[in-house]
Amino acid sequence: MKQYILLPVVSAISLVLTACGGSSSEQSSNSSNQTTDNSVTVPVQTQTISLQAYSYQCRMESPYQADVVFHDKDGGSLGSAKTDSQGIYSNTVPAGTMHISVLGDVIDYDLEEYTLIISELDIQGRKNLGKFYFENYVEDCGCEAYELDKFELGNIGNDYSLQTSYGTTLTDTIEVCPADTKVYFKAVAHNGLDVKAAVLDIPKDSFTVKLKESDFSHQGVEVLPDNSQHHSYSSTRGYIPAEHQYQYAFSTGAYGYDPLYIFPSVTEHNFYVRSL
């Protein structure tokens, strides 16, 4: 079954820690019993959450053992835990937990090393807090340049703008990294009314990727941005679980009417993201 998920990105709020991030959630609560002075049994609500932590390097994600800190409503610490060897934390939280923070070491694009704190606010009543990513940047991922053969593009070459799946205009080469198993392209009609996608296997016996008109067989499906209230950014993207990669990103700014697209025949998991 194809999955289309609306993921609003909640605007960050500052408590004691810098807050950022956001994900979909589900309602969850369990109850235990507490006896009062008058021997009346009163149910006490307990909450179970689950989350996943990943290290991200060279376009690949891998499970990461991160620290999870539980906060009360004022940001004070109520305790901590760690994700397991699969990067998963799935357990109850201390009573009074209102927010959580996930901490991990990162290396950014400037090769600066530091501990990143990602805080998720107002988690009461929520179950699935989603994925948390920690970048482990390296300058050399072992990527190589492949030549693009575009001689058989036909009408696609004349009437469409050729791009990578992230929207960068295609040149005569494309970068292929060791983690890549396929290469993804999109063609956007010059009139903006049509978008097609192509997915090709990486050649094993040459460093040339041959693009043909018939390769663009995946039709884009338009997703209309929600302009019912002010927002600064909207985007769509698809996720490919087997490759642990997002592909086919489209975006539009505040009050923008640029069309957003998904490709259901390529990506089973498709997301619409809007910042408020």
C-alpha atoms as one frame of an Amber mdcrd trajectory, in Angstrom:
protein
   0.000   0.000   0.000   1.291   3.415  -0.890   1.690   5.713   2.087   1.155
   9.475   1.967   1.971  11.121   5.268   1.486  14.730   6.352   4.352  15.837
   8.557   3.979  19.399   9.900   7.283  20.739  11.146   6.635  22.428  14.471
   8.375  25.744  14.999  11.188  25.537  17.547  10.749  26.805  21.091  13.612
  27.472  23.487  13.490  26.049  26.988  16.636  25.185  28.896  18.003  23.380
  25.847  17.905  24.390  22.189  14.829  22.786  20.690  14.510  21.581  17.142
  13.170  18.771  15.033   9.723  17.237  14.844   7.969  14.114  13.699   4.667
  12.336  13.508   3.171  10.957  16.698   0.560   8.557  17.995  -1.457   8.646
  21.184  -0.419   6.216  23.917  -0.942   5.878  27.629  -1.053   3.080  30.170
  -2.168   3.230  33.745  -1.006   1.814  37.048  -2.605   2.228  40.448  -1.700
   4.492  43.369  -3.260   4.312  46.825  -4.194   7.570  48.599  -4.200   8.164
  52.385  -7.866   7.157  52.442  -7.021   3.836  50.746  -8.729   4.879  47.519
  -7.050   3.454  44.433  -6.316   6.181  41.890  -5.021   5.282  38.412  -1.638
   6.834  37.620  -0.911   7.437  33.960   2.350   6.092  32.546   3.593   6.753
  29.048   5.583   4.631  26.624   7.537   6.221  23.788   9.638   4.893  20.946
  12.284   6.633  18.860  15.218   5.767  16.630  18.653   7.388  16.452  20.855
   7.212  13.368  24.313   8.313  12.358  24.370   9.693   8.810  27.464   9.497
   6.633  28.038   9.420   2.885  24.301   9.258   2.132  23.819   6.245   4.396
  22.210   5.959   7.811  23.261   3.464  10.483  21.917   2.810  14.007  23.433
   5.068  16.654  23.564   4.709  20.442  22.413   8.132  21.597  21.637   9.535
  25.035  17.986  10.267  25.806  17.242  12.811  28.557  13.775  13.254  30.069
  12.663  16.765  31.118   9.865  18.115  33.269   7.722  21.062  32.157  10.439
  23.550  33.177  13.237  21.708  31.380  14.694  20.076  34.496  16.165  16.600
  34.106  14.148  13.622  35.380  16.633  10.977  34.278  18.285   9.559  31.186
  18.619   6.424  29.076  20.386   5.222  25.919  19.169   3.854  22.628  20.140
   0.215  22.056  22.547  -1.239  19.484  19.843  -0.843  16.833  19.432   2.834
  17.713  16.027   2.203  19.304  14.561   3.408  22.571  11.144   1.942  23.351
  10.113   2.117  26.989   8.189   4.078  29.583   9.283   7.567  30.591   9.608
   8.927  34.143   6.453  10.391  35.664   6.149  14.087  34.891   8.061  13.926
  31.617   6.954  16.757  29.333   9.897  16.979  26.901  12.820  14.789  25.831
  16.245  15.499  24.361  18.349  13.164  22.246  22.110  13.789  22.345  24.812
  12.548  19.996  28.249  13.448  18.673  28.436  14.982  15.194  31.016  16.157
  12.679  29.629  18.952  10.495  30.568  20.202   7.025  33.256  22.450   8.526
  34.732  19.365  10.242  33.754  20.785  13.625  33.098  18.109  16.256  30.510
  18.695  18.979  27.547  17.185  20.798  24.238  17.924  19.092  21.147  18.235
  21.295  17.805  17.652  19.574  14.830  18.388  21.816  11.284  17.210  21.216
   8.719  19.344  23.023   5.343  18.497  24.542   5.492  14.729  24.151   2.757
  13.915  26.649   0.238  11.554  25.082   2.560  10.721  22.185   4.087   7.362
  21.345   6.148   7.380  18.147   8.676  10.235  18.132  10.303   9.182  14.859
  13.949   9.332  13.780  16.796  11.515  15.029  19.876  11.997  12.816  23.473
  12.813  13.747  25.762  13.813  10.872  29.199  12.200  10.673  30.641  14.146
   7.770  33.768  13.042   5.934  35.322  14.914   3.022  35.989  11.854   0.899
  33.200   9.306   0.563  34.923   7.605  -2.349  32.435   9.042  -4.850  33.243
   9.014  -8.563  32.107  11.082 -11.542  30.106   9.286 -14.245  29.599  10.755
 -17.710  26.018  11.337 -18.864  25.097  10.254 -22.382  22.028  12.350 -23.324
  21.904  11.782 -27.084  18.699   9.698 -27.022  16.542  11.971 -24.877  14.254
  13.019 -27.739  11.412  15.323 -26.651  12.476  15.053 -23.013  15.721  16.775
 -23.908  13.939  19.548 -25.821  10.831  20.266 -23.749  11.981  19.528 -20.212
  14.598  20.721 -17.745  16.737  17.776 -16.646  17.592  17.620 -12.959  18.879
  15.347 -10.240  16.222  14.066  -7.860  17.085  16.968  -5.516  16.461  19.606
  -8.177  20.025  20.415  -9.241  20.344  21.061 -12.976  22.081  18.193 -14.743
  25.482  18.829 -16.270  27.516  16.347 -18.298  28.487  14.304 -15.235  26.860
  12.926 -12.112  28.447  11.915  -8.816  28.005   8.290  -7.756  29.023   7.187
  -4.256  29.763   3.660  -2.952  26.454   3.515  -1.055  24.453   4.246  -4.227
  22.811   1.350  -6.044  20.767   3.445  -8.478  20.754   6.960  -9.890  17.634
   9.124  -9.849  16.659  11.852 -12.305  13.652  14.051 -12.921  12.483  16.013
 -15.935  10.409  19.159 -15.359   8.454  20.527 -18.325   9.421  24.073 -19.298
   5.767  25.107 -18.871   5.785  23.626 -15.351   2.773  21.415 -16.015   4.431
  18.007 -16.123   7.155  16.158 -14.229   8.582  12.723 -14.935  11.194  10.593
 -13.163  13.795   8.071 -14.287  15.537   5.452 -12.143  18.586   3.722 -13.588
  20.950   1.052 -12.348  24.551   2.139 -12.011  26.626   0.625 -14.828  29.092
  -2.022 -13.680  31.294  -2.101 -16.767  31.693   1.589 -17.600  31.615   5.094
 -16.162  28.873   6.309 -18.511  25.174   6.557 -17.645  23.007   6.498 -20.758
  19.771   8.505 -20.475  16.957   7.798 -22.945  13.514   9.325 -23.383  11.894
   5.994 -22.486  13.669   5.973 -19.104  11.405   8.769 -17.857   8.467   6.436
 -17.313   7.416   7.482 -13.804   4.717  10.145 -13.779   4.742  12.822 -11.097
   1.571  13.386  -9.056   0.996  16.973  -7.948   0.551  17.809  -4.259  -1.026
  21.222  -3.762   0.645  23.345  -1.045  -1.610  24.311   1.843  -1.869  28.103
   1.661  -4.606  28.370   4.276  -2.232  30.037   6.729   1.123  31.780   6.668
   4.069  29.445   6.442   7.644  29.890   5.352   8.336  26.620   3.584   6.625
  23.577   2.067   8.226  20.545   0.513   7.643  16.996  -0.644  10.073  14.111
  -0.688  10.048  10.349  -1.049  11.816   7.784   1.124  13.293   4.498  -0.122
  13.721   2.142   2.877  15.932  -0.372   1.074  18.503   2.346   0.400  17.877
   4.446   3.543  17.626   7.514   1.315  15.267  10.371   0.589  14.792  11.165
  -3.093  12.762  13.519  -5.277  12.613  16.673  -3.194  10.478  19.653  -4.244
  10.031  22.856  -2.270   8.220  26.184  -2.345   8.525  29.318  -0.186   5.986
  31.413   1.697   2.850  32.015  -0.374   4.580  30.132  -3.156   2.530  28.434
  -5.792   5.270  26.324  -7.326   3.860  22.833  -7.795   5.053  20.046  -5.512
   5.224  16.460  -6.764   5.622  12.898  -5.568   6.312   9.743  -7.590   4.191
   6.885  -6.179   5.606   4.379  -8.664   9.132   5.038  -7.318   8.781   5.859
  -3.627   6.337   3.979  -1.419   6.723   6.426   1.463   5.973  10.017   0.473
   6.023  13.037   2.751   4.628  16.553   2.722   6.398  18.925   5.137   5.304
  22.425   6.083   6.916  24.832   8.515   4.689  27.273  10.367
